[in-house]
Short mmCIF file of C-alpha atoms in Angstrom, two decimals:
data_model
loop_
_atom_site.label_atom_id
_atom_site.label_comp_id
_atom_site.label_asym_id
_atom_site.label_seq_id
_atom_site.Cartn_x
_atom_site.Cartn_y
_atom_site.Cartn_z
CA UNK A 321 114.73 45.98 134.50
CA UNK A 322 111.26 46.27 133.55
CA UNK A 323 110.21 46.48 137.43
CA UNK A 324 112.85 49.41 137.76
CA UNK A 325 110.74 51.53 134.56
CA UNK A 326 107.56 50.43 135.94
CA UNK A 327 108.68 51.80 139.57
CA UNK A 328 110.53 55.07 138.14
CA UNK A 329 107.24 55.72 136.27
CA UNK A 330 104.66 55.38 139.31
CA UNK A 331 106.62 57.44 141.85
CA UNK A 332 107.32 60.35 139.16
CA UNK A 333 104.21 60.21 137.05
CA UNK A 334 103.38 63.69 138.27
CA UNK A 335 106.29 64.96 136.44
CA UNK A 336 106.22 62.38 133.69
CA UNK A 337 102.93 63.94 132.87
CA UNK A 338 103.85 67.52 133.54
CA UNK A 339 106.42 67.06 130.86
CA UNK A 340 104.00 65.73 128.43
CA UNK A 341 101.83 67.99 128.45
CA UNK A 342 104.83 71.10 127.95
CA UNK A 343 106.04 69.01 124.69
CA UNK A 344 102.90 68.65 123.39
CA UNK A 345 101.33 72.28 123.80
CA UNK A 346 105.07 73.69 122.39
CA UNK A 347 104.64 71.24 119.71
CA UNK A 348 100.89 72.42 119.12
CA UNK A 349 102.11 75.87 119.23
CA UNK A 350 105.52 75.21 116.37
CA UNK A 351 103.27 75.69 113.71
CA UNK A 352 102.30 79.23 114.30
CA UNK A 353 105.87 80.67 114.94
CA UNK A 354 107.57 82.50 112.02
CA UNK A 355 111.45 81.60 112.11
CA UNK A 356 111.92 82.83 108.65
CA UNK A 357 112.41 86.78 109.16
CA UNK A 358 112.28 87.69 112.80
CA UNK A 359 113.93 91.15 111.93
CA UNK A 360 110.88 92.90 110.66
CA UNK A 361 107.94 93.74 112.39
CA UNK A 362 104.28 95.61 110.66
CA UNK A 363 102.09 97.22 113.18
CA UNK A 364 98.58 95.99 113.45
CA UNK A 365 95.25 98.27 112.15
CA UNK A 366 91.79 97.95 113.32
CA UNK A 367 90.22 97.95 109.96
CA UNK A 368 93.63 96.99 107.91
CA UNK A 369 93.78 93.34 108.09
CA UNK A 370 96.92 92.52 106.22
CA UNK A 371 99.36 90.12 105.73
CA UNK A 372 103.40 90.30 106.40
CA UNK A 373 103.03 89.64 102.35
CA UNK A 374 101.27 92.42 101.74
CA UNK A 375 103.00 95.12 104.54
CA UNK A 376 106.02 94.53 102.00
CA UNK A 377 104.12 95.15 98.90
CA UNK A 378 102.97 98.57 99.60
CA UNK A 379 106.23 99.07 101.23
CA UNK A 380 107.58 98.62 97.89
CA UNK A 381 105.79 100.78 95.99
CA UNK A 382 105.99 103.66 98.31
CA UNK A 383 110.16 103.09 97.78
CA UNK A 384 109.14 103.00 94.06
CA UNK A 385 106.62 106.18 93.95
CA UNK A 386 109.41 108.16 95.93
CA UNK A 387 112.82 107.00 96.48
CA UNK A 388 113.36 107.30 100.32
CA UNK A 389 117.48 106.66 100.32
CA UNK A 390 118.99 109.89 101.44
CA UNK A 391 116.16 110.71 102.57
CA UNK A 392 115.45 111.76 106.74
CA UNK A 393 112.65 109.51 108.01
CA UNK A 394 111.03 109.90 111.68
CA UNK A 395 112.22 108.21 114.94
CA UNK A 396 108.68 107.67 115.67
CA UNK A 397 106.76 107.34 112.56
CA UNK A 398 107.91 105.65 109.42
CA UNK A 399 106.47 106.81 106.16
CA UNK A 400 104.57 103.12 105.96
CA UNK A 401 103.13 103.62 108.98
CA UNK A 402 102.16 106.90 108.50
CA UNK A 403 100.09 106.14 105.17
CA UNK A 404 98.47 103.22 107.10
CA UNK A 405 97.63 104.80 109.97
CA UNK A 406 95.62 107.40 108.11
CA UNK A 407 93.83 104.94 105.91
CA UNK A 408 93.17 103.37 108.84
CA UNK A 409 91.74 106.10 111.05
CA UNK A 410 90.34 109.04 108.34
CA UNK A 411 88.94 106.66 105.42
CA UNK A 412 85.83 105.14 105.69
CA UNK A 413 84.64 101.19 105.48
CA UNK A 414 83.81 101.91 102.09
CA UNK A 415 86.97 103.07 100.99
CA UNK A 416 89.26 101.13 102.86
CA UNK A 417 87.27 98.05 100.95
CA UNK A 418 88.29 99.58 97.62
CA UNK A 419 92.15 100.26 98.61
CA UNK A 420 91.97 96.58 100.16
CA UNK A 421 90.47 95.81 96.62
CA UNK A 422 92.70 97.33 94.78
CA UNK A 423 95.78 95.65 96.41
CA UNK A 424 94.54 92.75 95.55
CA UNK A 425 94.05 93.48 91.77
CA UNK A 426 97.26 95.09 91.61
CA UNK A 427 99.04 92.45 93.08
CA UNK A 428 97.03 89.90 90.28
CA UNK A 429 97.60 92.46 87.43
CA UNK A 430 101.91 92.78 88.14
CA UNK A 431 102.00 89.04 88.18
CA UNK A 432 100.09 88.57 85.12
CA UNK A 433 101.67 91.50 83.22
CA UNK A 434 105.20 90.46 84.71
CA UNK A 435 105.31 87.24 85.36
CA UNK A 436 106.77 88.14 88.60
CA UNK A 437 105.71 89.06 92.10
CA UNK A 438 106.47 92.98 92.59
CA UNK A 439 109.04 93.21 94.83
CA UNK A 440 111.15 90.58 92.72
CA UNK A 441 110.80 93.08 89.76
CA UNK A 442 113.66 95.97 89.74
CA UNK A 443 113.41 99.62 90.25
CA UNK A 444 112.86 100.22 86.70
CA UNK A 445 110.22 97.97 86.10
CA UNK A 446 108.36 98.51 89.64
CA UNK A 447 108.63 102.30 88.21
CA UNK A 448 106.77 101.30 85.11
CA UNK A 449 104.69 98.97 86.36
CA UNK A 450 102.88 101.97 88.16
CA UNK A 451 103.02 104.14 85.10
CA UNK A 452 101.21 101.71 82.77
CA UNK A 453 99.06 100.72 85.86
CA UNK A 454 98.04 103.68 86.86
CA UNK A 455 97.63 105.09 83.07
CA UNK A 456 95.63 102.36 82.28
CA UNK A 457 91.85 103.15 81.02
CA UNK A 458 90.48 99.49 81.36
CA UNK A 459 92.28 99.13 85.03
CA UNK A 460 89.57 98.58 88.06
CA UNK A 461 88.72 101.28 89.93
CA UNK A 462 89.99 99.69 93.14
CA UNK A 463 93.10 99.67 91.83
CA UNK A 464 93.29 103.09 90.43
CA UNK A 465 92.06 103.99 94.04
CA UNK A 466 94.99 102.04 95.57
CA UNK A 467 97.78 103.68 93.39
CA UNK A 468 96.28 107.37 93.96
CA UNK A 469 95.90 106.97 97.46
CA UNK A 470 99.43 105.22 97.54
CA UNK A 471 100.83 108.30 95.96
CA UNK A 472 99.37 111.08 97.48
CA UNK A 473 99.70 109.45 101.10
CA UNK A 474 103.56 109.26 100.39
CA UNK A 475 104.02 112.83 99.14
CA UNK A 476 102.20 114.28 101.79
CA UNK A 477 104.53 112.08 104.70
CA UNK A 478 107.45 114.02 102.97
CA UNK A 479 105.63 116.96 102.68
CA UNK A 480 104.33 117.72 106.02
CA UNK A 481 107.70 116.34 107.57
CA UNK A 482 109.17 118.51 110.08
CA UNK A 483 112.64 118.59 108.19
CA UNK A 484 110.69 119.44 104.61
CA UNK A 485 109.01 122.35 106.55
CA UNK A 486 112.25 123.78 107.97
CA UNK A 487 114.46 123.17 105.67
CA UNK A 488 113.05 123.89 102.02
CA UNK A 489 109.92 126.42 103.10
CA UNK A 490 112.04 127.95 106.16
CA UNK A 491 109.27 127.28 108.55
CA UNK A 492 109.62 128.68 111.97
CA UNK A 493 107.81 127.14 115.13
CA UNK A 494 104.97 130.19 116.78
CA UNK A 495 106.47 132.34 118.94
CA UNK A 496 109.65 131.93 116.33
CA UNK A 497 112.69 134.60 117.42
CA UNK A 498 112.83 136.56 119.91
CA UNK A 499 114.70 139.49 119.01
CA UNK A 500 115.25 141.77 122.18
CA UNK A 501 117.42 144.70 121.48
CA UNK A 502 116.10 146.03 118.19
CA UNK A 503 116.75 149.60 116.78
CA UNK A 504 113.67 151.16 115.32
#
């Protein structure tokens, strides 16, 4: 018996050590997967290092700054990545320190004020956790930097939408109509 392992294992240790080494580098590389939500995926930024964690919060609070059910959103951009990819590409380092700043505090000031993490809190209280937030005197200035920009980044996705434009200003592409036969 033992002959017949030692025997099996000398004429096949090529593949008895190909096989090791594929269990251990997929067991080396377990840690690192992510089998808890596969459904959602966050673009990367140059200068935006965040976390899934993170993608979500300010996903939040542009769903709590302006309600985006009913609402048409882009094929190609959504209004998260729109607000991202401008902070990303038009702010400087500077600035893009205080918004990443100001996350931070405002994620430490909810959970202090709350108790909670923000996106466990409901629409009413995520609604007045920016009031009091953003009304706040004695708030950091990172913060107040990450609410404002927060704000006027998600108005403006809505507001230079190709839908908003047409639809409630009546906006008409350049060469608009052509109107051939026209009395004078």
């Amino acid at each position: 018996m033992y002959l017949l392992i030692i025997y099996l294992f000398f004429m096949k240790r090529r593949q008895a050590i190909r096989q090791i080494v594929i269990v251990s580098s997929g067991l080396a590389l377990l840690p690192s997967c992510d089998f808890q939500s596969t459904a959602k995926t966050f673009k990367t930024y140059q200068h935006l290092p965040l976390e899934k964690g993170q993608y979500e919060l300010i996903e939040g609070v542009q769903a709590a700054i302006f309600p985006m059910k009913n609402m048409p959103v882009s094929d190609t951009e959504t209004p998260l990545d729109y607000m991202l990819t401008r902070i990303n590409d038009c702010y400087s380092m500077e600035d893009i320190k205080k918004y990443l700043g100001g996350l931070n505090d405002f994620q430490k000031q909810v959970s202090d004020t709350f108790n909670k993490s923000f996106e466990k809190l409901n629409s009413e209280q995520k609604i007045e956790a920016l009031n009091t937030l953003s009304a706040d005197k004695t708030a950091s200035y990172p913060m107040q930097v990450f609410i404002q920009t927060n704000k006027k980044l998600t108005v403006e996705y809505f507001t230079q939408s190709e839908e908003y434009q047409v639809n409630h200003f009546g906006f008409e592409f350049v060469p608009s109509r052509y109107v051939g036969c026209v009395k004078t």
